[in-house]
Amino acid sequence: MLKINALCTGLIGPVDLELPAGRIAVLSGVSGSGKSLLLRAIADLDPNEGRVELNGRARGDFDATDWRRHVAFVPAESGWWAQGVDEHFQAEPDPAPLLETLGLGEAMHWDVARLSTGEKQRLALARALQMDADVLLLDEPTSALDAMAVEAVEGVIRAEAAKGKAVLLVSHDTTQGARLGDVFFKLEDGQVRDAA
Amino acid sequence: MNAYISLDWFDLTLAALFLVLNAALSIWLRLGLARQLIIAAARMVVQLLLVGLVLKWVFGAVSLWLTGALMLVMLGFATREVRARQERPLAGIWGWSIGAGVMATVGLMVTIFGLTFAIQPEPLWSPRYALPLLGMILGNTMTGVALGLDTFLGALLREKAGVEARLLLGHTRMAAMRPQLRRAVRTGFTPIINAMAAIGVVSLPGMMTGQILSGIDPQEAVKYQLLIMFLLGGATGLGVLGAVLAGAWRMTDDRHRLRLDRLVPGK
């Protein structure tokens, strides 16, 4: 369970939020309302104030690198630093089965330069899932995908929640939110509110 | 050995004719360079004449305080130059202090080392040796530091997504910035490596040429040049490494975040 108290970053907050293990929370809000900034703050990627706890342990007690292995954030725009796709993955656990599920069985032999936006999006999700984090913060994980790939990614997200992961999903797609979500929040005027 | 041939003002005026020819060509071909060329040339004449006067005075005075003060002025100009050559320098005092700190440390260390163990003038801080040596070391270190820092900060700005992707996968800040660090240090080293590789084959260095023209035995001039190049190479390397690492430290924080907000805001 991820517990957030009075989290403030930039113009956002104070935000209170609870993400129970095994549930998918859907966060909506108009463009520019600060959904991505909120996820960045939870991942401790931007300066922020407030209290964040994972299973009763304060974020400050974690080394920041360790925190991000427990609370995985997949931004809307993926980042790459090497030439080969395989250089962005750890050897263990074997990424092959997950890549197969996502329709990217051959991707480990590819160059990053030839990837489409949709391929990048799925690969970024796959490499984050390698960390086996307790919490998944997903920013528009299917925005560049076709219907078949959306279905595959949604299946993976459901499977992660079933394994006991707490998921916070930012999505513009209200039907996707309805398909996946257990709890619903809305970010409005810098505040998180329950949404029906 | 040939006697030193003194130049008079007529010789200098003759040499300047080629520059005037360039300016005339620029006007004729409408290159728009004439004004810049003439201003740069005029600046050079005034600056060098003034430096000649100042050096004559300082060399004559042989005062530790005066030499020290001049070294500080040189350091100040080098610091300003390092900051000016960066597209988006670090904001606040850091934009100045990294360049100044690195160049003061490395410049003084290498200059003192060269004076103490190699040149050994009497007194050790003799302005005739200390000032030109520091000047050459600062000039080269400045170029390396400015290139290294500009490359590093620019790369972080352009490749923010890649750096943050690594941070998000649990990498430390230094591991996340490794490609940018490597590139910046290599870029900072390039001019001095090129200079060392081409020296004597493609180019005769200005200092050595000057010594030979003023009547010094070429082998003696070569020895001096080698000494200078070793000191320059060492100082530039340490300066680039120090500046880029200090920049990396400042551009991140202890929670392993990339802090682009610590750069001067973009235009």
Coordinates of C-alpha atoms in Angstrom, one line a residue, chain A:
Chain A
M1 CA 0.0 0.0 0.0
L2 CA 1.3 3.4 -1.0
K3 CA 0.1 6.2 1.3
I4 CA 0.6 9.9 0.3
N5 CA 0.0 12.8 2.7
A6 CA 0.1 16.5 1.8
L7 CA 2.3 16.0 -1.2
C8 CA 3.2 19.3 -2.8
T9 CA 5.2 19.9 -6.0
G10 CA 5.2 23.1 -8.0
L11 CA 1.6 24.3 -8.2
I12 CA 0.2 20.9 -7.2
G13 CA -1.1 19.8 -3.8
P14 CA -1.4 19.3 -1.1
V15 CA -2.4 15.8 -2.3
D16 CA -3.6 13.0 -0.1
L17 CA -3.9 9.6 -1.8
E18 CA -4.0 5.9 -0.9
L19 CA -3.1 3.2 -3.4
P20 CA -4.0 -0.2 -2.0
A21 CA -2.0 -3.3 -3.1
G22 CA -3.6 -5.3 -5.8
R23 CA -5.9 -2.5 -7.0
I24 CA -5.8 -0.3 -10.1
A25 CA -6.4 3.4 -9.5
V26 CA -7.3 5.6 -12.5
L27 CA -6.3 9.2 -12.4
S28 CA -7.9 11.6 -14.8
G29 CA -7.8 15.3 -15.4
V30 CA -7.6 17.8 -18.3
S31 CA -4.3 18.3 -20.1
G32 CA -2.0 20.5 -18.1
S33 CA -3.7 19.7 -14.8
G34 CA -0.4 18.2 -13.5
K35 CA -1.0 14.5 -13.6
S36 CA 2.5 13.8 -14.9
L37 CA 4.0 16.2 -12.3
L38 CA 2.2 14.3 -9.6
L39 CA 3.6 11.0 -10.8
R40 CA 7.1 12.5 -11.0
A41 CA 6.8 13.8 -7.4
I42 CA 5.7 10.4 -6.1
A43 CA 8.7 8.8 -7.9
D44 CA 10.8 11.6 -6.2
L45 CA 12.1 12.8 -9.6
D46 CA 11.3 16.4 -8.9
P47 CA 11.8 18.4 -5.6
N48 CA 8.6 17.9 -3.5
E49 CA 7.3 18.1 0.0
G50 CA 5.0 15.9 2.0
R51 CA 4.9 12.4 3.3
V52 CA 5.0 9.3 1.2
E53 CA 5.0 5.8 2.7
L54 CA 5.3 2.4 1.2
N55 CA 3.9 -0.4 3.4
G56 CA 4.4 1.8 6.5
R57 CA 8.0 2.7 5.6
A58 CA 8.7 6.4 4.9
R59 CA 10.2 7.4 1.6
G60 CA 13.0 9.2 3.3
D61 CA 14.2 5.9 4.8
F62 CA 14.8 4.6 1.3
D63 CA 17.8 5.6 -0.7
A64 CA 16.3 7.3 -3.8
T65 CA 17.6 4.7 -6.2
D66 CA 16.0 2.0 -4.0
W67 CA 12.8 3.9 -3.8
R68 CA 12.5 4.0 -7.6
R69 CA 13.0 0.2 -7.7
H70 CA 10.0 -0.2 -5.4
V71 CA 7.9 2.5 -6.9
A72 CA 8.3 2.2 -10.7
F73 CA 7.3 5.1 -12.9
V74 CA 6.9 4.8 -16.6
P75 CA 6.6 8.3 -18.1
A76 CA 4.5 9.0 -21.2
E77 CA 7.6 9.8 -23.2
S78 CA 10.2 7.0 -22.9
G79 CA 13.9 7.7 -22.7
W80 CA 16.8 5.8 -24.2
W81 CA 20.6 6.1 -23.7
A82 CA 22.2 3.3 -25.8
Q83 CA 22.1 2.0 -29.4
G84 CA 20.7 -1.5 -28.9
V85 CA 17.3 -2.3 -27.3
D86 CA 19.0 -5.1 -25.2
E87 CA 21.3 -2.6 -23.5
H88 CA 18.3 -1.1 -21.8
F89 CA 17.3 -4.3 -20.1
Q90 CA 18.8 -6.3 -17.2
A91 CA 19.8 -9.9 -18.0
E92 CA 17.7 -11.2 -15.1
P93 CA 14.8 -11.8 -14.9
D94 CA 14.6 -13.0 -18.5
P95 CA 12.6 -10.3 -20.4
A96 CA 11.7 -12.7 -23.2
P97 CA 8.3 -14.0 -22.0
L98 CA 6.9 -10.5 -21.2
L99 CA 8.2 -9.2 -24.6
E100 CA 6.5 -12.1 -26.3
T101 CA 3.2 -11.2 -24.6
L102 CA 3.6 -7.6 -25.7
G103 CA 4.2 -8.7 -29.3
L104 CA 7.9 -7.8 -29.3
G105 CA 9.5 -11.2 -29.2
E106 CA 12.3 -10.1 -31.5
A107 CA 12.9 -6.7 -30.1
M108 CA 16.1 -7.5 -28.1
H109 CA 18.0 -7.7 -31.4
W110 CA 16.8 -4.3 -32.6
D111 CA 18.3 -0.8 -32.6
V112 CA 16.5 1.9 -30.7
A113 CA 16.7 4.2 -33.7
R114 CA 14.3 2.0 -35.7
L115 CA 11.7 1.7 -33.0
S116 CA 8.2 3.2 -33.5
T117 CA 6.7 5.3 -30.7
G118 CA 4.3 2.4 -29.9
E119 CA 7.2 -0.1 -29.7
K120 CA 9.1 2.3 -27.5
Q121 CA 6.1 2.6 -25.2
R122 CA 5.7 -1.1 -24.7
L123 CA 9.5 -1.7 -24.3
A124 CA 9.7 1.0 -21.6
L125 CA 6.9 -0.7 -19.8
A126 CA 8.6 -4.1 -20.1
R127 CA 12.0 -2.8 -18.8
A128 CA 10.2 -1.1 -15.8
L129 CA 8.4 -4.4 -15.0
Q130 CA 11.8 -6.2 -14.7
M131 CA 12.3 -4.4 -11.4
D132 CA 9.3 -6.2 -9.9
A133 CA 8.3 -3.0 -8.1
D134 CA 5.5 -2.9 -5.5
V135 CA 3.9 0.1 -7.1
L136 CA 3.4 1.0 -10.8
L137 CA 2.9 4.6 -11.9
L138 CA 1.9 4.5 -15.5
D139 CA 1.5 7.7 -17.5
E140 CA -0.6 7.1 -20.6
P141 CA 0.9 3.7 -21.3
T142 CA -1.2 3.0 -24.4
S143 CA -1.5 6.4 -26.0
A144 CA 0.4 5.4 -29.2
L145 CA -0.9 1.8 -29.5
D146 CA -3.2 0.1 -31.9
A147 CA -6.2 -1.9 -30.5
M148 CA -4.4 -5.2 -30.4
A149 CA -1.4 -3.8 -28.6
V150 CA -3.7 -1.9 -26.2
E151 CA -5.3 -5.2 -25.3
A152 CA -2.0 -6.8 -24.6
V153 CA -0.8 -4.0 -22.4
E154 CA -4.1 -3.9 -20.5
G155 CA -3.7 -7.7 -19.9
V156 CA -0.2 -7.1 -18.5
I157 CA -1.5 -4.3 -16.2
R158 CA -4.3 -6.5 -14.9
A159 CA -1.8 -9.4 -14.3
E160 CA 0.5 -7.1 -12.3
A161 CA -2.4 -6.0 -10.1
A162 CA -3.4 -9.6 -9.6
K163 CA 0.2 -10.2 -8.4
G164 CA -0.5 -7.7 -5.6
K165 CA 1.0 -4.5 -7.2
A166 CA -0.6 -1.2 -6.5
V167 CA -1.2 0.6 -9.9
L168 CA -1.8 4.2 -10.5
L169 CA -2.8 4.7 -14.1
V170 CA -3.1 8.1 -15.9
S171 CA -5.3 7.8 -18.9
H172 CA -7.2 10.1 -21.2
D173 CA -9.3 7.2 -22.4
T174 CA -12.4 7.0 -20.2
T175 CA -13.4 3.7 -21.6
Q176 CA -10.0 2.3 -20.7
G177 CA -10.3 3.7 -17.2
A178 CA -13.7 2.0 -16.9
R179 CA -12.3 -1.3 -18.2
L180 CA -9.3 -1.4 -15.8
G181 CA -10.1 0.8 -12.8
D182 CA -11.0 -0.3 -9.3
V183 CA -10.9 3.3 -7.8
F184 CA -11.1 6.6 -9.6
F185 CA -9.5 10.0 -8.9
K186 CA -9.5 13.3 -10.7
L187 CA -6.8 16.0 -10.6
E188 CA -8.4 19.4 -10.6
D189 CA -7.0 22.8 -9.6
G190 CA -4.0 21.0 -8.1
Q191 CA -6.1 18.8 -5.9
V192 CA -6.9 15.1 -6.1
R193 CA -10.6 14.3 -5.7
D194 CA -12.6 11.1 -5.8
A195 CA -14.2 10.6 -9.1
A196 CA -17.2 8.5 -9.8

